[in-house]
Short mmCIF file of C-alpha atoms in Angstrom, two decimals:
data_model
loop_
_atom_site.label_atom_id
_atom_site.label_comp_id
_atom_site.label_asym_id
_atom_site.label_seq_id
_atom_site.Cartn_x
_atom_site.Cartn_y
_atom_site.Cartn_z
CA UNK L 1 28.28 133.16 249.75
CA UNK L 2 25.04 131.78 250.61
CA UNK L 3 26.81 129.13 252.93
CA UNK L 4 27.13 132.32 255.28
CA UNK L 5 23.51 132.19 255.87
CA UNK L 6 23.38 129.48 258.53
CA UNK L 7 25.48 126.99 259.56
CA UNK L 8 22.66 124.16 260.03
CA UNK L 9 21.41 125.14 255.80
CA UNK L 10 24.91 124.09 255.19
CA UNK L 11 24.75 121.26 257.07
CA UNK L 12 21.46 120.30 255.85
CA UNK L 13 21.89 120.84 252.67
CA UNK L 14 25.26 118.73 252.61
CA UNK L 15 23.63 115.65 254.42
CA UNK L 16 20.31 115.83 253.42
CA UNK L 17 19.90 117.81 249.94
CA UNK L 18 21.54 114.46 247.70
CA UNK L 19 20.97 111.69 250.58
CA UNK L 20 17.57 112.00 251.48
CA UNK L 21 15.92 113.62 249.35
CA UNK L 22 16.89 111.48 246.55
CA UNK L 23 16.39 108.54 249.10
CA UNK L 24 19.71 107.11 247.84
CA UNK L 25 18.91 107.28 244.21
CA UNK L 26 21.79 108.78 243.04
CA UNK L 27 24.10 107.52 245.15
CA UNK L 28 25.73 105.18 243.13
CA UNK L 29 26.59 107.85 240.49
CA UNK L 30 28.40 109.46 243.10
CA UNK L 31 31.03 106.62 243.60
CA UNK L 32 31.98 106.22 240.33
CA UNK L 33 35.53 106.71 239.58
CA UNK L 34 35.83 110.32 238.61
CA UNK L 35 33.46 111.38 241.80
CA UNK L 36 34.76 110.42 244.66
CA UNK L 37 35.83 113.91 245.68
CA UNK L 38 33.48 115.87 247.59
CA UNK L 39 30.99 117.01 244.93
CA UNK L 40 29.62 119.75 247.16
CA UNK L 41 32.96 121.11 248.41
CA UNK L 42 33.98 123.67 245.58
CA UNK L 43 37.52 123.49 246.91
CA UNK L 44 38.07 119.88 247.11
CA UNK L 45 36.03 118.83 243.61
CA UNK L 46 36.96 119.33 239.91
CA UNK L 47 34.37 120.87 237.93
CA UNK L 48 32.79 117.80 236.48
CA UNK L 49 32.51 116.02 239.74
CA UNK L 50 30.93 119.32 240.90
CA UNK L 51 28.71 119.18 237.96
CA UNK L 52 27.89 115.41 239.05
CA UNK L 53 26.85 116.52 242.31
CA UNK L 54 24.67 119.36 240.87
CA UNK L 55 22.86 116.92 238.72
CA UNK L 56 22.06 114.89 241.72
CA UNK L 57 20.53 117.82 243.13
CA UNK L 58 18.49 118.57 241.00
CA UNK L 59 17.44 115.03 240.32
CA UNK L 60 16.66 114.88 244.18
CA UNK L 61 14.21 118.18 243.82
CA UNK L 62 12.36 116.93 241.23
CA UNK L 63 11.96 113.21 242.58
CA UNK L 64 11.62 114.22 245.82
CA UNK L 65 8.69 114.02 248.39
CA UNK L 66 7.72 117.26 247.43
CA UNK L 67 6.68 115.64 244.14
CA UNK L 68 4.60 113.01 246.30
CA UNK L 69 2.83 115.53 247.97
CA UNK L 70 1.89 117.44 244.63
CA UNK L 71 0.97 114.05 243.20
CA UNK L 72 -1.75 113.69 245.89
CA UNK L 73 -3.02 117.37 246.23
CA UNK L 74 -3.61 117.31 242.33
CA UNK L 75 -4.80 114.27 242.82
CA UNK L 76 -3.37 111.55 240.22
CA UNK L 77 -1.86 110.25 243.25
CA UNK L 78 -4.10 109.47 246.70
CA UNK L 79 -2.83 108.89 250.22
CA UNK L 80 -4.67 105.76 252.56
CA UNK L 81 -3.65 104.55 255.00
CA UNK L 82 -3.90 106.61 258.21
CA UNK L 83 0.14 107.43 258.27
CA UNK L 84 1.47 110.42 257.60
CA UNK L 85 0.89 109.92 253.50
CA UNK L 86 -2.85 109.77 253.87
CA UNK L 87 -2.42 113.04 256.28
CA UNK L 88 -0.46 115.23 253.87
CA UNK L 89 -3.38 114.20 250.94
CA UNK L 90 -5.51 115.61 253.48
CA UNK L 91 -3.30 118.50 253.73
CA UNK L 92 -2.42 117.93 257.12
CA UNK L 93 1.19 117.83 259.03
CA UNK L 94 2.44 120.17 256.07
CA UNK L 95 4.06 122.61 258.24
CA UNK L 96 7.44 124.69 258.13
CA UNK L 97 9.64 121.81 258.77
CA UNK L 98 8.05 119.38 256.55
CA UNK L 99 10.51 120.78 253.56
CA UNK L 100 13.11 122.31 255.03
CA UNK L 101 16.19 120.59 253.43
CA UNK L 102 14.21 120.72 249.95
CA UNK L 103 14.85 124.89 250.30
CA UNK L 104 17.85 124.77 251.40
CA UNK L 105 19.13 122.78 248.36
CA UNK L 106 17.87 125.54 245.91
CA UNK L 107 21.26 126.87 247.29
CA UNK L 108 23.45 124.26 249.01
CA UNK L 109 24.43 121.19 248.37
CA UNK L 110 24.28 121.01 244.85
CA UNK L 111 22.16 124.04 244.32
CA UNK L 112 23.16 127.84 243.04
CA UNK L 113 26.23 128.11 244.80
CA UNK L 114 27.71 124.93 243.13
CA UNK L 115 26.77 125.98 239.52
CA UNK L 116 27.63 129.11 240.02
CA UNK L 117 31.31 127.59 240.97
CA UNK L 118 30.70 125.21 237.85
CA UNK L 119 29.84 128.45 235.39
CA UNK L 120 32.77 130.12 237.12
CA UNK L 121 35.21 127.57 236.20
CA UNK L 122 34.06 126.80 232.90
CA UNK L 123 34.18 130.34 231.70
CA UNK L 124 37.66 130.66 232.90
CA UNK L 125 38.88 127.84 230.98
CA UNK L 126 37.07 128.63 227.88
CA UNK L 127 34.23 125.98 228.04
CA UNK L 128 31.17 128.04 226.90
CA UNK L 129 29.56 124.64 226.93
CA UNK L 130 29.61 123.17 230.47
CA UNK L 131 28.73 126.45 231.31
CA UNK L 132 25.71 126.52 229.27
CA UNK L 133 24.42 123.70 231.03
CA UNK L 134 25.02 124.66 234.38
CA UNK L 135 22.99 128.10 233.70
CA UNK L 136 20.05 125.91 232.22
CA UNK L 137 19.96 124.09 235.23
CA UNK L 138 20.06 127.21 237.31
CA UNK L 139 17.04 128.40 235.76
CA UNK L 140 16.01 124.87 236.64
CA UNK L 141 16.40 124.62 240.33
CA UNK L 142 15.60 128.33 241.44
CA UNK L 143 12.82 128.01 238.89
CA UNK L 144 11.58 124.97 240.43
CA UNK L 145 12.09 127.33 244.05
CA UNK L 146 9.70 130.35 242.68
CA UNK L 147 7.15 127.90 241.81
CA UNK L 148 6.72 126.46 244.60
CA UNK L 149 7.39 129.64 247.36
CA UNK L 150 7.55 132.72 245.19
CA UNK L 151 9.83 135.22 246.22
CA UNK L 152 13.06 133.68 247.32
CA UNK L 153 16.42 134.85 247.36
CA UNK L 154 17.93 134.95 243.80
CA UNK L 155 20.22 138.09 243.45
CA UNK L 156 21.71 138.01 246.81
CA UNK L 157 21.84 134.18 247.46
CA UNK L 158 25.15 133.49 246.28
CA UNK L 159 27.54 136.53 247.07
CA UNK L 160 28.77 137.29 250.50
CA UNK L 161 25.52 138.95 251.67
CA UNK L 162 24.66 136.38 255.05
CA UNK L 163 20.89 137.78 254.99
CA UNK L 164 20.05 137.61 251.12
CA UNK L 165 16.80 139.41 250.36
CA UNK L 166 13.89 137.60 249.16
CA UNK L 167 13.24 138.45 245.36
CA UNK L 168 9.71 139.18 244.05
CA UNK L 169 8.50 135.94 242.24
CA UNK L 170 7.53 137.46 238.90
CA UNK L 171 11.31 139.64 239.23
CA UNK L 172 13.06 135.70 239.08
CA UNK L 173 10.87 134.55 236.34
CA UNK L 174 12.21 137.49 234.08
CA UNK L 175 15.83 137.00 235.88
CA UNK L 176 15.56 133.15 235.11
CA UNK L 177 14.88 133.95 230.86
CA UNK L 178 17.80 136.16 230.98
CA UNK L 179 20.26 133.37 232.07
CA UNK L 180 18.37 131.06 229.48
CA UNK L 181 19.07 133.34 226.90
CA UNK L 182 22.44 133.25 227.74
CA UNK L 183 22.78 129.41 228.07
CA UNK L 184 21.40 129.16 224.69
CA UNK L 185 24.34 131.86 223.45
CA UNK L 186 26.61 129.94 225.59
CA UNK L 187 25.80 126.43 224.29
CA UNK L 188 26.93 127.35 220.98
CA UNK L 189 30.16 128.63 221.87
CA UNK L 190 33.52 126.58 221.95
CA UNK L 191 34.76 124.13 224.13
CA UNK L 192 34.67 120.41 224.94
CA UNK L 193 31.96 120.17 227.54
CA UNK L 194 31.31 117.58 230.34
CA UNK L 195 31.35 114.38 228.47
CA UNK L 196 30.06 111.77 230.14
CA UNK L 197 30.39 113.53 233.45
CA UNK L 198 27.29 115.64 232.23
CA UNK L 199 24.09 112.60 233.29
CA UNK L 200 21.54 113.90 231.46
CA UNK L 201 22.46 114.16 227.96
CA UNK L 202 26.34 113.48 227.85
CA UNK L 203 27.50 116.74 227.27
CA UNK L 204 25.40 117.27 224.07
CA UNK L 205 24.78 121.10 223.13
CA UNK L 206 22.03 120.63 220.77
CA UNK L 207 19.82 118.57 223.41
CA UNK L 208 20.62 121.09 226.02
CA UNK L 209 19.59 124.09 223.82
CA UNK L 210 16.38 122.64 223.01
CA UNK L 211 15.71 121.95 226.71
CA UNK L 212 16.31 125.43 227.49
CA UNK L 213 14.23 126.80 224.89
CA UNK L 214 11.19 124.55 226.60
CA UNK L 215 12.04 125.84 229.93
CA UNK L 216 11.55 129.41 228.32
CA UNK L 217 8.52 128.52 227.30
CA UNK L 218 7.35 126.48 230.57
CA UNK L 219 8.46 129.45 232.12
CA UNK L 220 6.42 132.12 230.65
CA UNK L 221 3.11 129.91 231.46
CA UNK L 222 4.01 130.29 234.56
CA UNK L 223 2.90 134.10 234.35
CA UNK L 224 -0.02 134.23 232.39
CA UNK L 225 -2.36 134.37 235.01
CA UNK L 226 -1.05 137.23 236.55
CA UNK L 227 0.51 138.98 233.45
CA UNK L 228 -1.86 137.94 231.08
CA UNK L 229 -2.25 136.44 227.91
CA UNK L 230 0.20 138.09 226.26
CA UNK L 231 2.68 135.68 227.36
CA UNK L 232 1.32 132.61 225.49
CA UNK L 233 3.01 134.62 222.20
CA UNK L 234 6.08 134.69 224.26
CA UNK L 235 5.40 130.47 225.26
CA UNK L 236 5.08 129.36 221.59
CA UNK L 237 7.82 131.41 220.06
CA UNK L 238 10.01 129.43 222.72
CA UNK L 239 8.48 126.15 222.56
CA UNK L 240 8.98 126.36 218.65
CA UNK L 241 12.35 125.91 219.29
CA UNK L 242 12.01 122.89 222.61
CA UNK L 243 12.78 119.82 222.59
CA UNK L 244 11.91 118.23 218.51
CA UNK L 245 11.75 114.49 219.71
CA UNK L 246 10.53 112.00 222.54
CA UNK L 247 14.52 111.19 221.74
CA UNK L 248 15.68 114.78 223.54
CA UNK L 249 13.41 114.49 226.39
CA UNK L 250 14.87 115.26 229.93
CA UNK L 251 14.97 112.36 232.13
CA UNK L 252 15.96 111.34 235.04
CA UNK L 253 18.56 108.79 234.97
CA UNK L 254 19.26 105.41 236.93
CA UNK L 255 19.49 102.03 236.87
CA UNK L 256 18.06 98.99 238.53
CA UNK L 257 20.97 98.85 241.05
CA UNK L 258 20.10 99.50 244.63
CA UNK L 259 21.68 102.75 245.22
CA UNK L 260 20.56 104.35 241.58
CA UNK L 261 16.73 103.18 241.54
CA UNK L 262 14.17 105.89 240.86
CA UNK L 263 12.82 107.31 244.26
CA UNK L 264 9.21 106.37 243.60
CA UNK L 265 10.35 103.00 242.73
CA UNK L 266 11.98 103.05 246.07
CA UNK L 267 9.16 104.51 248.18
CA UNK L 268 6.99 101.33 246.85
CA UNK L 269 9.74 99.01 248.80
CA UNK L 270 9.58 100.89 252.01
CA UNK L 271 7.01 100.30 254.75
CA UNK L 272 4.99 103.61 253.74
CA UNK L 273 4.60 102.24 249.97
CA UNK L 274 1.36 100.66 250.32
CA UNK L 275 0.05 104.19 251.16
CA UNK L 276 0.25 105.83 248.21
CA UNK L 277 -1.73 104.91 245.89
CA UNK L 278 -3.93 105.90 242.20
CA UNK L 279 -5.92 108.74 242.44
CA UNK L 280 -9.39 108.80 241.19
CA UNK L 281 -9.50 111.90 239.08
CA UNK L 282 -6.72 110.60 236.93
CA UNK L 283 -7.49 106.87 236.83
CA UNK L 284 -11.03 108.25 235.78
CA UNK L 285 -9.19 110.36 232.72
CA UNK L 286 -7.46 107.27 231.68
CA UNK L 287 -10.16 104.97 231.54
CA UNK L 288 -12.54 107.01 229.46
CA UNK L 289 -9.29 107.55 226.73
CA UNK L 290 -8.35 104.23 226.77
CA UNK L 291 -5.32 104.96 227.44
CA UNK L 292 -2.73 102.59 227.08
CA UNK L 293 -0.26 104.48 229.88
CA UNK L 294 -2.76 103.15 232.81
CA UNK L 295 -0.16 99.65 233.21
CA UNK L 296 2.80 101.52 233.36
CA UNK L 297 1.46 104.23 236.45
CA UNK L 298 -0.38 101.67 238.10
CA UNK L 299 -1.03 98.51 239.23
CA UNK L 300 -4.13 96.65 239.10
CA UNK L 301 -6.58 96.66 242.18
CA UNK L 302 -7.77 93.59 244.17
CA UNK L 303 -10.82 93.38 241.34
CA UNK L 304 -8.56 92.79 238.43
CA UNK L 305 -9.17 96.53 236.74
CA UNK L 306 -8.14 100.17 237.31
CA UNK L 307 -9.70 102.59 240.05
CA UNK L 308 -8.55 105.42 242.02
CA UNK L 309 -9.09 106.68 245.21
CA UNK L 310 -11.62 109.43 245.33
CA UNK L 311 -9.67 112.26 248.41
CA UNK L 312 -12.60 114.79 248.17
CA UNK L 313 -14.55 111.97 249.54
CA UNK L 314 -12.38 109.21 251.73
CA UNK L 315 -14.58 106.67 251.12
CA UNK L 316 -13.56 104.42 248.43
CA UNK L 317 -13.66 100.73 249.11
CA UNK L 318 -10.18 99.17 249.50
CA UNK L 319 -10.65 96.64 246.20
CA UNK L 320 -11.53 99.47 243.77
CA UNK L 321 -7.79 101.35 244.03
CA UNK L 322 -5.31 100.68 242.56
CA UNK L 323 -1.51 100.55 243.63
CA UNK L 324 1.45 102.29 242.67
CA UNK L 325 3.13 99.39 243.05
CA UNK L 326 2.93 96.50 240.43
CA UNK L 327 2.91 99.39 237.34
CA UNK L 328 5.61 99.20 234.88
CA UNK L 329 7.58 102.01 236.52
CA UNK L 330 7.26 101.27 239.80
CA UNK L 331 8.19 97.15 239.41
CA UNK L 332 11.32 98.62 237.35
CA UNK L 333 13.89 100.46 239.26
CA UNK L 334 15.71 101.42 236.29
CA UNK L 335 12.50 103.66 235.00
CA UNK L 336 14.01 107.22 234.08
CA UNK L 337 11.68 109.84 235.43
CA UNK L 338 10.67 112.54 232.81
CA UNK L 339 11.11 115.66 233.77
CA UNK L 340 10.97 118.06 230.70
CA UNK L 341 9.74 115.86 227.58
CA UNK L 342 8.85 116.16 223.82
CA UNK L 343 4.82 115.69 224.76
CA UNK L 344 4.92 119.22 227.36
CA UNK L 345 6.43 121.13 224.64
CA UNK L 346 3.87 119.99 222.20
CA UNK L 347 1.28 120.48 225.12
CA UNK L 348 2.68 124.11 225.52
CA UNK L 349 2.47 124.79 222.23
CA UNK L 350 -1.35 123.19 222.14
CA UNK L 351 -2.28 125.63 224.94
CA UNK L 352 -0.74 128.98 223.77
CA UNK L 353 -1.90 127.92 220.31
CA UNK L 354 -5.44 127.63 221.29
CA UNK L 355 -5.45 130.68 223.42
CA UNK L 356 -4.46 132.72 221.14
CA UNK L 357 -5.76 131.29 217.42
CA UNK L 358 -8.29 128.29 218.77
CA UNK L 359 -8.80 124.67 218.25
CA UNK L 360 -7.51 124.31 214.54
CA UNK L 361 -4.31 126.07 215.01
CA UNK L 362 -3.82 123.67 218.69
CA UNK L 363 -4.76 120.39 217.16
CA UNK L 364 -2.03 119.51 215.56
CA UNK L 365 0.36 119.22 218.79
CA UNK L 366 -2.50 117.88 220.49
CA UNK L 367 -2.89 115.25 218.55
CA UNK L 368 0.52 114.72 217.29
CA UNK L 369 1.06 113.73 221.32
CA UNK L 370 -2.21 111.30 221.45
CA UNK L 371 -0.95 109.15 218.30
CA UNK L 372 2.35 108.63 220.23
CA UNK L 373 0.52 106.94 222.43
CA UNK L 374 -1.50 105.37 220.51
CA UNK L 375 -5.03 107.52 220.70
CA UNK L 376 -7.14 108.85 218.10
CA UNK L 377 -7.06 112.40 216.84
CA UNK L 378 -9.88 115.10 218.25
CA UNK L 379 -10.55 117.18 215.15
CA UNK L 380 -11.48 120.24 217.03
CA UNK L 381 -10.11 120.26 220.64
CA UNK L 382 -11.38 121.93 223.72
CA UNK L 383 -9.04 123.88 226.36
CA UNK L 384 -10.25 120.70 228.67
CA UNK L 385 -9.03 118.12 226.15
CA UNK L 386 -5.77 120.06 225.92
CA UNK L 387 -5.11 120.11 229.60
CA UNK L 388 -6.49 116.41 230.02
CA UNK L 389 -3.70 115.04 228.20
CA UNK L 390 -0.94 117.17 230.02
CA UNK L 391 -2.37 116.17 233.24
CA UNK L 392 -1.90 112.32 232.43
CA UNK L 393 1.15 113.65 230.66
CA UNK L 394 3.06 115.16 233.83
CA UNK L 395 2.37 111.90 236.21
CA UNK L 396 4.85 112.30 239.27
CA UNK L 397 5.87 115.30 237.94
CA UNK L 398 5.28 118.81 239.90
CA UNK L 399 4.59 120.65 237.05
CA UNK L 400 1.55 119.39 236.94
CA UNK L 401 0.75 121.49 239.88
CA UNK L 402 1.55 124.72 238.46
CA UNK L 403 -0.66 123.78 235.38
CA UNK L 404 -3.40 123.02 237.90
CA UNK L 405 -3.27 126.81 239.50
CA UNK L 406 -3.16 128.19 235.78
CA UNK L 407 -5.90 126.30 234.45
CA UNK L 408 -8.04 125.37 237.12
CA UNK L 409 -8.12 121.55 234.82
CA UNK L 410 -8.92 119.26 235.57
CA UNK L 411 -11.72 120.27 237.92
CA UNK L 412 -10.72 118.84 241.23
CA UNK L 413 -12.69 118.98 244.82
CA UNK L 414 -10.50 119.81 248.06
CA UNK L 415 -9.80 116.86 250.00
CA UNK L 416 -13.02 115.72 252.21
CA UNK L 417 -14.10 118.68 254.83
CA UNK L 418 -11.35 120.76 253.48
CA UNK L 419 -11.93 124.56 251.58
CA UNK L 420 -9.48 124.39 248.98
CA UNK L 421 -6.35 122.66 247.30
CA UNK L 422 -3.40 124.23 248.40
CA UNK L 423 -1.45 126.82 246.33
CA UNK L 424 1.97 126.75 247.84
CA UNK L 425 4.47 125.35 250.74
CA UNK L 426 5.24 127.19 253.95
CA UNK L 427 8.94 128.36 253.31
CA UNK L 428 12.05 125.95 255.05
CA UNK L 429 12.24 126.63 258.75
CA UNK L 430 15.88 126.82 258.94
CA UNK L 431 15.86 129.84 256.25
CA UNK L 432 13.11 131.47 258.24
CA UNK L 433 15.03 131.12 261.59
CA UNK L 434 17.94 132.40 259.88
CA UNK L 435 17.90 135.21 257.93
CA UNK L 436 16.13 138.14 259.32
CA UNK L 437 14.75 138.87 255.49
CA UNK L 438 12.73 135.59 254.93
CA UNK L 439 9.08 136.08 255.41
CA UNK L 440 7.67 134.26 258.21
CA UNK L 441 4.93 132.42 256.90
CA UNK L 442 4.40 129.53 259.77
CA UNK L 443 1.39 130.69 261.03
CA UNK L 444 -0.05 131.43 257.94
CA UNK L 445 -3.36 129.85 257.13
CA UNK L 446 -2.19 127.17 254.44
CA UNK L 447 -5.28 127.49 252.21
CA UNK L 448 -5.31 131.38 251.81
CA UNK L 449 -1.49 131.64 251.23
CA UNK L 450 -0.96 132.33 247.40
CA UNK L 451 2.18 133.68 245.40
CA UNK L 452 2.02 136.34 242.96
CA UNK L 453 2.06 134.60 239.69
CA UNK L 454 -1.62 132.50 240.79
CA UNK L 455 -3.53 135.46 242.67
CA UNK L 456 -7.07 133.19 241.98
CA UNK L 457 -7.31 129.58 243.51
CA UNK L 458 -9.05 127.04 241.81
CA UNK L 459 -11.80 126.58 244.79
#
């Protein structure tokens, strides 16, 4: 088992993976009646309270810092402040350490090993369903690990082998459709499923396909750069079957209680909150659309309006930028972070569409996303228009990141005196210290390092 790597990833991963990097978010989940066991000991947990803990994993990866600091480098977030927010906008302090426990809980802690114990279970007792979901969010979490590092260990990580090997990155993305796949066949087999001890959708099949069929599709974007376009075919025969309604979207859930708050609702209230703030390049995006979204990212700034703050050049004055805090989702603890919605399937399907047939055939997704939010239709879109809208679309989410290496869209400058936006993290220290087959990337030079899937940066 993967806990054989090391004992400190297990004992990061146990303290850290849910705790901190979920800053307490899901905590309260965690002491409800049914959960009170050890969600990350296999041999002390039934396999719903395992499933609980899972789901706070993954929760915690895609809330977590890491999300701040993708925020910033794509700029719809900015960092001020001279602390160490305004220092990783600048790309600085990001080092080996900086996400340690975020790696290791793509295996502990929550991560493969637990759903692997959850799919284990579940096929033994005949519950194709539970199973289902706990390969979809597989393909989630080591999905969410590929994008970010690239090769990592997949095959290996949870047998008995203490020194996994690190897969190739493009090897996991075809891996990862094969367990989709398999979800989806899964998902329509018998059983009774999680119930309520599933927190994202309460155990229903037909949400949980759909989701899967939009990770398939988010998926194969993922390698069009390096495999080519081919794979946009492959993205819209997926996304055809995604999520159908804003109703089925993937979201984060929690409530205004202390313990169950969203993270970036949380980060606001602690002393570093102030620091993070709008980012220019998005603000700027907003404000020409008129888009009606700008209240619930933001606040307004000392001058009564909207403004971000401008990293390529440092220099904005304090009363043009606007907070995080004081928007919608930040003043409401409650606010359910999306994660996999209706609007990126659509999106998908507006960018494979007009790849591969142009404007008129991407239009209607396009603008069948704009009216939800109450914009006008663009009769004959542009690529730019396209990825515009996903950009405002996939706020505080890190897959707005990836769509940033595809796409090169918006067109963003490095931060100020800097060469070019980062295109991945230096892998976890711990995992690098111990096993003898992870790549040691520490001294790397952070701007030249690039996985396989994005061989081009941006700058």
């Amino acid at each position: 088992m993967r806990l054989k790597i090391s004992a400190a990833t297990s004992r990061l991963a146990a303290g850290l993976a849910v705790a901190a990097i979920t800053l307490g978010a899901c905590r309260g989940f965690l002491e409800a009646d049914k959960s009170v066991a050890d969600p990350n000991n296999p041999t002390a947990a039934a396999t719903n309270q395992l499933l609980v803990g899972a789901s706070a994993n993954l929760m915690g990866l895609e809330e977590s810092s890491m999300a701040m600091i993708v925020c910033q480098w794509v700029q719809q977030c900015g960092g001020v402040g001279g602390r160490f927010v305004e220092q990783q906008a600048q790309y600085v302090g990001v080092n080996s350490d900086s996400f340690d426990a975020t790696f290791s809980s793509l295996y502990t802690g929550g991560g493969l090993i637990q759903l692997r114990e959850i799919q284990s279970r579940a096929d033994k007792a005949g519950d194709k369903v539970t199973k289902g979901i706990a390969e979809v969010m597989e393909a989630m979490v080591i999905g969410f690990g590929a994008d970010i590092w690239g090769d990592i260990p997949y095959r290996e990580a949870a047998g008995d082998n203490p020194m996994p090997a690190f897969d190739p990155q493009m090897q996991i993305y075809d891996d990862l459709q094969g367990v989709l796949d398999k979800a989806i066949t899964d998902l329509a087999g018998g059983g009774n499923g999680p119930g309520a001890a599933d927190l994202f959708y309460g155990g229903d099949k037909a949400k949980w396909t759909e989701l899967a069929n939009t990770i398939k599709a988010r998926l194969y974007l993922h390698t069009v750069e390096k495999l080519g376009n081919a794979q946009y075919a492959k993205a819209i025969a997926a996304a055809q079957k995604g999520i159908s309604t804003p109703n089925n979207d993937f979201k984060d859930p929690h409530t205004d209680a202390t313990t169950e708050r969203n993270m970036w609702a949380q980060f606001q209230l602690s002393s570093f909150g102030q620091d993070l703030v709008a980012g220019k390049p998005l603000v700027d995006i907003m404000k020409a659309q008129d888009d009606p979204r700008l209240s619930e990212y933001f606040g307004k700034n000392p001058s009564g309006g909207y403004g971000g703050y401008d990293q390529a050049l440092a220099n904005t004055p304090p009363d043009q930028i606007s907070p995080i805090a004081g928007s919608d989702r930040a003043s409401n603890g409650g606010f359910s972070i999306p994660i996999v919605t209706f609007d990126e399937n659509q999106l998908i399907l507006a960018e494979a569409s007009f790849v591969t047939s142009g404007a008129s055939a991407a239009a209607p997704f396009l603008n069948r996303v704009r009216a939800l939010h109450g914009k006008p239709a663009i009769g004959s879109p542009t690529l730019q228009d396209i990825m515009y809208e996903k950009y405002i679309t996939t706020f505080e989410n890190p897959e707005a990141w990836n769509d940033y290496k595809r796409t090169c869209l918006p067109s963003l400058r490095p931060a100020l005196n800097k060469s070019a936006i980062p295109g991945r993290f230096y892998y976890g220290s711990t995992e690098t210290q111990t096993n003898s087959n992870a790549p040691d990337d520490s001294g790397l030079n952070l701007f030249a390092m690039r996985n396989a899937n994005d061989p081009n940066s941006c700058r």
